[in-house]
Amino acid sequence: MTTVSSTYKSQLRSSAVLRSGELLNLIRQRGPCTISELSEAMELARSTVTSRVKILLDADLILESRSTASGKGRSAAAYEFNPNAGVVLTVQIGITASRAAVTNLDGHLLGSAMIEAKTSSGQIQVMQEIVQAFRQLLENNSTRGKRLYGIGVGLPNLLELRQVLNTSRDLPTGSAWSLEELSTALVEEFDVPVFVDHDVNLIALAEYHMQSPRPEVLISVKAGTVISCGILVGGDIVRGRQDMTGEIGHTMIEGSDALCNCGNRGCLNAVAGGRVLAEVLREKGFEADSVQDVSALAKRGVPEAIEQIRMAGRRIGQVLAGIVNLLNPDVIRVWGYLAEPEDHLFAGIRESLAKHALPMSSEVVVLGPTQLRDDAGIRGASMLVVERMLTDDEIEQRLDQFVKCRGQQVADD
C-alpha cells in the first residue's frame, strides 16, 4: 500500500487534549455513552472526561444525543460520534472505467460520479478526470464546506496496468502508471493524506465489516477484465513480501496453453478473464468489445455468453479450491461484471469447489456476490482512510491544532 501525507506534520500536543483520541474512538465503538460510562471505562476523573468531551463537541466530532436514565429517575446526556464532521474522497480505478465518490466518516455514500477514461488512456488523462470529479463532488449541498479528511484510491496492481498498456496501441503521452506520482499529484491538489491500495484488498475490507460475526478468513475475488483476489485473516490484509498476494489470475490451468499477457501460457486470466471471453464471443459473431458486453449478453439470455461465464466460473473455482484447502475461509465474496448475470458464474464456481476442494471446507464456506455490490470498492477505500485518520494520535494532533487556533482567535478578538 502506498501512503503520501500532506504538509500536516506531527507535533507535541498540549495536555488539554491527551487521551481525547482514545475517548472519541471509545464512543465510536460503543455508541452513545454518558460521562459516567466514559469515566469508568477510561479510569479517568469525571472532570477530565468532561473537559475532553467539551473539546470534541466544539470540534463537531461528537454530538449530544438522547438522554438516558441514570439512578433514581435522573437523566444524563449521552454523546455519540458525528459521522458528518467531515468527508472522505474515494476512487476505484478500473481497467475499462472508474468511479469517484464522496462519503461521510461512517462510509455512507454522499455522492458518486463515473469516470469514462480507461487506464489505457494513461495516468495523466485519468488523473485529470478524477480531480475534476472530486471537485464537483465537494461542491454538492451535502459536502460543501465540510473538512476533507483524506483520499482513498483503489486500483488494479501495477502488473495488470502494465499488461493493459502492453496490449494497447497508439498509447498517449503519460500513459505509464506510477503509484507514487498518482498519490503526490492528489496531495498537491487537495493537501490531505492519500492512501492507495489494490482494489481487491479494499473490497475485502468493506465486506469484512459487513459480516456479523466477523469472519476469521475472508476472500474477495474480482472477476472482470482480469481475475484477482484479496485475502483478510483476522481482519488484516495479507500482502506478501512484494505486495503481490492474490494474483490468482496467473495460476496455471491444466489443459490450457493460451498465451497470457504476463508471458506465460495457461494462466487463469488467459482462459477466464473478461477480455478473453469477449474475444471468444466476437469470433462467434457477437458484438462484444469488453467484459461489460459479455455480462450484458448473458443478462439478455444469450446461451453462448452464459456458457462462457459458467465455464469461467468452473476455472475460477478450480483455483479457489486450492485456496479453500489452504486457508479454510469462512466467506468468499465475488465482485465484478462477470458476477452480475444471475448465478451463472457461481454455478460454475460451486461445481469446481465440489469437485476439487475438501468437502469439510467447501460445504461450509459462504459463497456469493459482494453484499455492497458496486459500492464495495469505494466503501473499502473510505474505511481505509477513516481508520488511518481517526487513530488516537491523529485525533489528538488535529484537536491540539484546533484548540490553539481557537485560542489565537480569542486573543485576536
Coordinates of C-alpha atoms in Angstrom, one line a residue:
M1 CA 0.0 0.0 0.0
T2 CA 1.2 3.5 -0.8
T3 CA 0.6 6.4 1.5
V4 CA 1.5 10.0 0.8
S5 CA 0.9 12.6 3.5
S6 CA 0.0 16.3 3.2
T7 CA 2.0 19.1 4.7
Y8 CA 0.3 18.4 8.1
K9 CA 3.1 17.4 10.5
S10 CA 3.2 15.6 13.8
Q11 CA 3.9 17.9 16.8
L12 CA 3.9 18.0 20.5
R13 CA 0.5 18.2 22.0
S14 CA -0.9 20.1 25.0
S15 CA -2.1 18.2 28.0
A16 CA -5.6 19.6 27.4
V17 CA -6.2 17.1 24.6
L18 CA -4.4 14.0 25.9
R19 CA -6.5 10.8 25.7
S20 CA -9.2 12.7 23.7
G21 CA -8.5 10.4 20.7
E22 CA -9.0 7.3 22.9
L23 CA -12.2 8.9 24.2
L24 CA -13.6 9.5 20.7
N25 CA -12.8 6.0 19.5
L26 CA -14.4 4.6 22.6
I27 CA -17.6 6.5 21.7
R28 CA -17.3 5.3 18.0
Q29 CA -17.0 1.7 19.1
R30 CA -19.7 1.7 21.9
G31 CA -22.2 4.1 20.5
P32 CA -23.9 6.8 22.8
C33 CA -22.1 7.0 26.2
T34 CA -22.6 9.1 29.3
I35 CA -19.8 11.0 31.1
S36 CA -20.0 8.4 33.9
E37 CA -19.7 5.5 31.5
L38 CA -16.7 7.1 29.8
S39 CA -15.1 7.9 33.1
E40 CA -15.4 4.4 34.3
A41 CA -14.2 2.8 31.1
M42 CA -11.2 5.0 30.8
E43 CA -10.5 5.2 34.6
L44 CA -10.3 9.0 34.4
A45 CA -11.9 11.6 36.7
R46 CA -15.2 12.9 35.6
S47 CA -13.8 16.4 35.3
T48 CA -11.1 15.2 32.9
V49 CA -13.6 13.4 30.7
T50 CA -16.0 16.4 30.8
S51 CA -13.2 18.7 29.5
R52 CA -12.3 16.3 26.7
V53 CA -15.9 15.9 25.8
K54 CA -16.3 19.7 25.5
I55 CA -13.4 19.9 23.1
L56 CA -14.8 17.1 21.0
L57 CA -18.2 18.8 21.0
D58 CA -16.6 22.2 20.0
A59 CA -14.7 20.4 17.2
D60 CA -18.0 18.9 16.0
L61 CA -16.6 15.4 16.3
I62 CA -19.3 14.2 18.7
L63 CA -23.0 15.2 19.3
E64 CA -25.1 15.3 22.4
S65 CA -27.7 12.6 21.9
R66 CA -30.7 11.3 23.7
S67 CA -30.8 11.4 27.5
T68 CA -30.6 8.1 29.3
A69 CA -32.0 7.1 32.7
S70 CA -29.4 7.3 35.4
G71 CA -30.1 6.4 39.1
K72 CA -33.5 7.3 40.6
G73 CA -35.2 8.7 37.5
R74 CA -32.5 11.2 36.8
S75 CA -31.2 11.6 33.2
A76 CA -27.8 12.1 31.9
A77 CA -26.7 13.4 28.5
A78 CA -25.2 10.8 26.2
Y79 CA -22.6 11.5 23.5
E80 CA -22.2 9.9 20.1
F81 CA -19.8 10.1 17.2
N82 CA -20.7 12.7 14.5
P83 CA -20.1 11.0 11.1
N84 CA -20.9 14.2 9.3
A85 CA -18.0 16.1 10.9
G86 CA -16.0 15.6 7.7
V87 CA -15.9 13.8 4.4
V88 CA -13.6 11.4 2.5
L89 CA -13.0 11.3 -1.2
T90 CA -12.5 7.9 -2.8
V91 CA -12.0 6.5 -6.3
Q92 CA -11.9 3.0 -7.7
I93 CA -9.9 2.9 -10.8
G94 CA -10.8 0.1 -13.2
I95 CA -9.4 -1.2 -16.4
T96 CA -12.4 0.0 -18.5
A97 CA -13.9 2.7 -16.3
S98 CA -13.5 4.3 -12.9
R99 CA -15.9 5.6 -10.2
A100 CA -15.3 8.5 -7.8
A101 CA -17.3 9.1 -4.7
V102 CA -17.5 11.2 -1.5
T103 CA -18.6 9.6 1.8
N104 CA -19.0 10.8 5.4
L105 CA -16.8 9.4 8.2
D106 CA -19.0 6.3 8.5
G107 CA -18.5 5.4 4.9
H108 CA -22.0 6.5 3.9
L109 CA -22.1 7.4 0.3
L110 CA -23.0 11.1 -0.3
G111 CA -22.4 11.2 -4.0
S112 CA -20.6 9.5 -6.8
A113 CA -19.6 10.0 -10.5
M114 CA -18.4 7.7 -13.3
I115 CA -15.1 8.4 -15.0
E116 CA -15.1 7.1 -18.5
A117 CA -11.4 7.3 -19.2
K118 CA -9.8 3.8 -19.5
T119 CA -6.5 3.0 -17.8
S120 CA -5.0 2.6 -21.3
S121 CA -5.6 6.4 -21.7
G122 CA -2.8 6.9 -19.3
Q123 CA -2.3 8.2 -15.8
I124 CA -2.4 11.9 -16.8
Q125 CA -5.7 11.7 -18.6
V126 CA -7.4 9.6 -15.8
M127 CA -5.9 11.8 -13.1
Q128 CA -7.4 14.9 -14.8
E129 CA -10.8 13.4 -14.8
I130 CA -10.5 12.2 -11.2
V131 CA -9.6 15.7 -10.0
Q132 CA -12.5 17.2 -11.9
A133 CA -14.9 14.6 -10.5
F134 CA -13.6 15.2 -6.9
R135 CA -14.0 19.0 -7.2
Q136 CA -17.6 18.6 -8.4
L137 CA -18.4 16.1 -5.6
L138 CA -17.1 18.5 -3.0
E139 CA -19.5 21.2 -4.3
N140 CA -22.6 19.1 -3.5
N141 CA -25.0 20.6 -1.0
S142 CA -24.3 17.7 1.4
T143 CA -20.5 18.2 1.3
R144 CA -19.8 21.9 0.7
G145 CA -17.7 23.3 3.5
K146 CA -17.0 20.0 5.2
R147 CA -13.5 19.2 6.3
L148 CA -11.8 16.8 3.9
Y149 CA -10.0 14.1 6.0
G150 CA -8.3 12.2 3.2
I151 CA -8.4 10.4 -0.1
G152 CA -8.6 6.7 -0.7
V153 CA -7.7 5.1 -4.0
G154 CA -8.3 1.6 -5.2
L155 CA -6.8 0.4 -8.4
P156 CA -5.5 -2.7 -10.2
N157 CA -2.0 -3.7 -9.3
L158 CA 0.9 -2.5 -11.4
L159 CA 1.3 -5.9 -13.2
E160 CA -2.3 -5.6 -14.5
L161 CA -1.8 -2.0 -15.5
R162 CA 1.4 -2.8 -17.4
Q163 CA -0.3 -5.6 -19.2
V164 CA -3.1 -3.3 -20.4
L165 CA -0.5 -0.8 -21.7
N166 CA 1.4 -3.6 -23.4
T167 CA -1.7 -4.7 -25.3
S168 CA -2.8 -1.2 -26.3
R169 CA -1.9 0.6 -29.5
D170 CA -1.2 4.3 -30.1
L171 CA -0.5 5.0 -26.4
P172 CA -0.9 8.6 -25.4
T173 CA 1.8 10.7 -23.7
G174 CA 1.8 10.0 -20.0
S175 CA 0.4 6.5 -20.4
A176 CA 2.7 4.9 -17.8
W177 CA 1.4 4.5 -14.2
S178 CA 3.2 5.3 -11.0
L179 CA 1.5 5.0 -7.7
E180 CA 3.9 7.5 -6.1
E181 CA 3.2 10.1 -8.8
L182 CA -0.6 9.4 -8.6
S183 CA -0.6 10.0 -4.8
T184 CA 1.7 13.0 -4.9
A185 CA -0.5 14.7 -7.6
L186 CA -3.6 14.2 -5.4
V187 CA -1.8 15.6 -2.3
E188 CA -0.8 18.7 -4.3
E189 CA -4.3 19.2 -5.5
F190 CA -6.2 18.7 -2.1
D191 CA -3.5 18.9 0.6
V192 CA -4.7 15.9 2.5
P193 CA -3.2 12.4 3.1
V194 CA -3.7 9.9 0.2
F195 CA -3.9 6.2 0.7
V196 CA -3.6 3.8 -2.3
D197 CA -4.3 0.1 -2.2
H198 CA -5.3 -2.8 -4.5
D199 CA -9.0 -2.7 -5.3
V200 CA -9.5 -6.3 -4.2
N201 CA -8.0 -5.5 -0.8
L202 CA -10.4 -2.6 -0.3
I203 CA -13.3 -4.8 -1.4
A204 CA -12.3 -7.4 1.1
L205 CA -12.0 -4.8 3.8
A206 CA -15.5 -3.4 3.1
E207 CA -17.1 -6.9 3.0
Y208 CA -15.3 -7.9 6.2
H209 CA -17.1 -5.1 8.1
M210 CA -20.4 -6.2 6.7
Q211 CA -20.2 -9.6 8.3
S212 CA -21.6 -10.5 11.7
P213 CA -19.8 -12.2 13.4
R214 CA -16.5 -11.1 11.8
P215 CA -15.0 -14.0 9.8
E216 CA -11.6 -15.3 10.6
V217 CA -10.7 -15.7 6.9
L218 CA -12.4 -13.7 4.1
I219 CA -11.6 -13.9 0.4
S220 CA -12.7 -11.3 -2.1
V221 CA -12.5 -12.2 -5.8
K222 CA -12.5 -9.7 -8.6
A223 CA -14.0 -11.3 -11.7
G224 CA -13.8 -8.7 -14.5
T225 CA -11.4 -7.9 -17.3
V226 CA -8.8 -9.8 -15.2
I227 CA -9.2 -12.0 -12.1
S228 CA -7.5 -11.5 -8.7
C229 CA -8.3 -11.8 -5.1
G230 CA -7.8 -10.1 -1.7
I231 CA -7.3 -12.1 1.5
L232 CA -8.1 -11.0 5.0
V233 CA -7.0 -13.1 8.0
G234 CA -8.1 -11.9 11.4
G235 CA -9.2 -8.6 9.9
D236 CA -5.8 -7.9 8.5
I237 CA -5.0 -7.7 4.8
V238 CA -2.4 -10.3 3.7
R239 CA 0.0 -8.6 1.3
G240 CA 3.1 -10.8 1.0
R241 CA 6.7 -9.6 0.7
Q242 CA 6.3 -7.9 -2.7
D243 CA 2.7 -6.9 -2.1
M244 CA 1.7 -9.5 -4.8
T245 CA -0.6 -11.7 -2.7
G246 CA -3.8 -12.7 -4.5
E247 CA -2.5 -12.9 -8.1
I248 CA -4.7 -16.0 -8.8
G249 CA -5.2 -14.7 -12.4
H250 CA -1.7 -16.1 -13.1
T251 CA -2.3 -19.6 -11.8
M252 CA -1.8 -22.2 -14.5
I253 CA -5.0 -24.0 -15.6
E254 CA -4.5 -27.7 -16.6
G255 CA -5.1 -28.4 -20.2
S256 CA -4.6 -24.8 -21.5
D257 CA -1.7 -23.3 -23.3
A258 CA -3.3 -20.0 -24.1
L259 CA -0.8 -17.1 -24.1
C260 CA -1.2 -14.7 -21.1
N261 CA -0.1 -11.1 -21.2
C262 CA 2.4 -11.9 -18.5
G263 CA 4.3 -14.1 -21.0
N264 CA 3.3 -17.4 -19.6
R265 CA 0.8 -19.9 -21.0
G266 CA -2.3 -21.3 -19.5
C267 CA -2.9 -18.6 -16.9
L268 CA -6.4 -18.2 -15.5
N269 CA -6.6 -14.7 -17.0
A270 CA -5.9 -16.2 -20.4
V271 CA -8.9 -18.6 -20.3
A272 CA -11.4 -16.9 -17.9
G273 CA -10.7 -13.2 -17.9
G274 CA -13.4 -10.9 -19.3
R275 CA -11.2 -9.7 -22.2
V276 CA -10.7 -13.3 -23.4
L277 CA -14.5 -14.1 -23.1
A278 CA -15.2 -11.1 -25.2
E279 CA -12.8 -12.3 -27.9
V280 CA -14.5 -15.7 -28.0
L281 CA -17.9 -14.2 -28.4
R282 CA -16.7 -11.9 -31.1
E283 CA -15.4 -14.9 -33.0
K284 CA -18.9 -16.3 -32.7
G285 CA -20.4 -13.2 -34.4
F286 CA -21.5 -11.2 -31.3
E287 CA -20.7 -7.6 -30.6
A288 CA -18.5 -7.9 -27.5
D289 CA -15.6 -5.5 -27.0
S290 CA -15.4 -5.7 -23.3
V291 CA -16.4 -7.6 -20.2
Q292 CA -19.4 -5.3 -19.8
D293 CA -20.6 -6.6 -23.2
V294 CA -20.2 -10.2 -22.1
S295 CA -22.2 -9.5 -19.0
A296 CA -24.9 -7.7 -20.9
L297 CA -25.3 -10.6 -23.4
A298 CA -25.6 -13.1 -20.6
K299 CA -28.3 -10.9 -18.9
R300 CA -30.2 -11.0 -22.2
G301 CA -30.2 -14.7 -22.0
V302 CA -27.7 -15.4 -24.9
P303 CA -26.7 -19.0 -24.4
E304 CA -23.2 -18.6 -25.7
A305 CA -22.5 -15.8 -23.3
I306 CA -24.0 -17.8 -20.4
E307 CA -21.9 -20.8 -21.2
Q308 CA -18.7 -18.7 -21.4
I309 CA -19.4 -17.2 -18.0
R310 CA -20.2 -20.6 -16.5
M311 CA -17.0 -22.0 -17.9
A312 CA -15.1 -19.1 -16.5
G313 CA -16.7 -19.9 -13.1
R314 CA -15.5 -23.5 -13.3
R315 CA -12.0 -22.4 -14.0
I316 CA -12.0 -19.8 -11.2
G317 CA -13.5 -22.4 -8.9
Q318 CA -10.6 -24.7 -9.8
V319 CA -8.1 -22.2 -8.5
L320 CA -10.3 -21.2 -5.5
A321 CA -10.4 -24.9 -4.5
G322 CA -6.7 -24.7 -3.7
I323 CA -7.3 -21.6 -1.6
V324 CA -10.2 -23.2 0.2
N325 CA -8.0 -26.2 1.0
L326 CA -5.1 -24.0 2.1
L327 CA -6.9 -21.3 4.2
N328 CA -10.3 -22.8 5.0
P329 CA -12.1 -19.4 4.6
D330 CA -15.4 -18.5 6.2
V331 CA -16.5 -16.3 3.3
I332 CA -15.8 -15.8 -0.4
R333 CA -17.3 -12.7 -1.9
V334 CA -17.1 -12.0 -5.7
W335 CA -17.2 -8.6 -7.3
G336 CA -17.2 -7.6 -10.9
Y337 CA -19.1 -7.7 -14.2
L338 CA -18.9 -11.5 -14.5
A339 CA -20.7 -11.9 -11.2
E340 CA -23.7 -9.8 -12.3
P341 CA -25.7 -12.1 -14.6
E342 CA -27.8 -14.1 -12.2
D343 CA -25.9 -17.2 -10.8
H344 CA -24.1 -18.4 -13.9
L345 CA -20.6 -17.6 -12.6
F346 CA -21.4 -19.0 -9.1
A347 CA -22.9 -22.2 -10.6
G348 CA -19.5 -22.9 -12.2
I349 CA -17.5 -22.0 -9.1
R350 CA -19.6 -24.3 -6.9
E351 CA -19.2 -27.1 -9.4
S352 CA -15.4 -26.9 -9.2
L353 CA -15.3 -26.4 -5.5
A354 CA -17.4 -29.6 -5.0
K355 CA -15.0 -31.5 -7.3
H356 CA -11.6 -30.2 -6.2
A357 CA -11.9 -28.9 -2.6
L358 CA -12.2 -30.9 0.6
P359 CA -15.9 -31.3 1.5
M360 CA -15.4 -30.3 5.1
S361 CA -14.1 -26.9 3.9
S362 CA -16.1 -26.3 0.7
E363 CA -19.5 -27.2 2.1
V364 CA -19.4 -24.6 4.9
V365 CA -17.8 -21.7 3.1
V366 CA -20.3 -18.8 2.3
L367 CA -20.0 -18.0 -1.4
G368 CA -21.8 -15.1 -3.1
P369 CA -21.6 -11.7 -4.6
T370 CA -20.4 -8.7 -2.5
Q371 CA -23.1 -7.5 -0.2
L372 CA -22.2 -3.9 -1.0
R373 CA -22.4 -4.7 -4.7
D374 CA -20.9 -1.8 -6.8
D375 CA -20.1 0.2 -3.7
A376 CA -17.7 -2.3 -2.2
G377 CA -14.5 -0.8 -3.5
I378 CA -15.3 2.8 -2.7
R379 CA -16.7 1.9 0.7
G380 CA -13.5 0.0 1.4
A381 CA -11.3 2.9 0.4
S382 CA -13.3 5.2 2.7
M383 CA -12.9 2.8 5.6
L384 CA -9.2 2.7 5.0
V385 CA -8.9 6.5 5.2
V386 CA -11.1 6.8 8.2
E387 CA -9.3 4.1 10.2
R388 CA -5.9 5.8 9.4
M389 CA -7.1 9.4 10.0
L390 CA -9.1 8.7 13.2
T391 CA -6.4 7.0 15.2
D392 CA -5.9 8.3 18.7
D393 CA -2.7 10.1 17.7
E394 CA -4.2 11.7 14.6
I395 CA -7.3 12.9 16.5
E396 CA -5.2 14.5 19.2
Q397 CA -2.9 16.3 16.7
R398 CA -6.0 17.8 15.0
L399 CA -7.6 18.7 18.3
D400 CA -4.4 20.4 19.5
Q401 CA -4.3 22.4 16.4
F402 CA -8.0 23.2 16.8
V403 CA -7.5 24.4 20.4
K404 CA -4.5 26.5 19.5
C405 CA -6.3 28.2 16.6
R406 CA -9.4 28.9 18.8
G407 CA -7.1 30.4 21.5
Q408 CA -5.4 32.6 18.9
Q409 CA -8.8 33.8 17.7
V410 CA -9.9 34.7 21.2
A411 CA -6.6 36.6 21.7
D412 CA -7.0 38.5 18.5
D413 CA -10.6 39.4 19.4

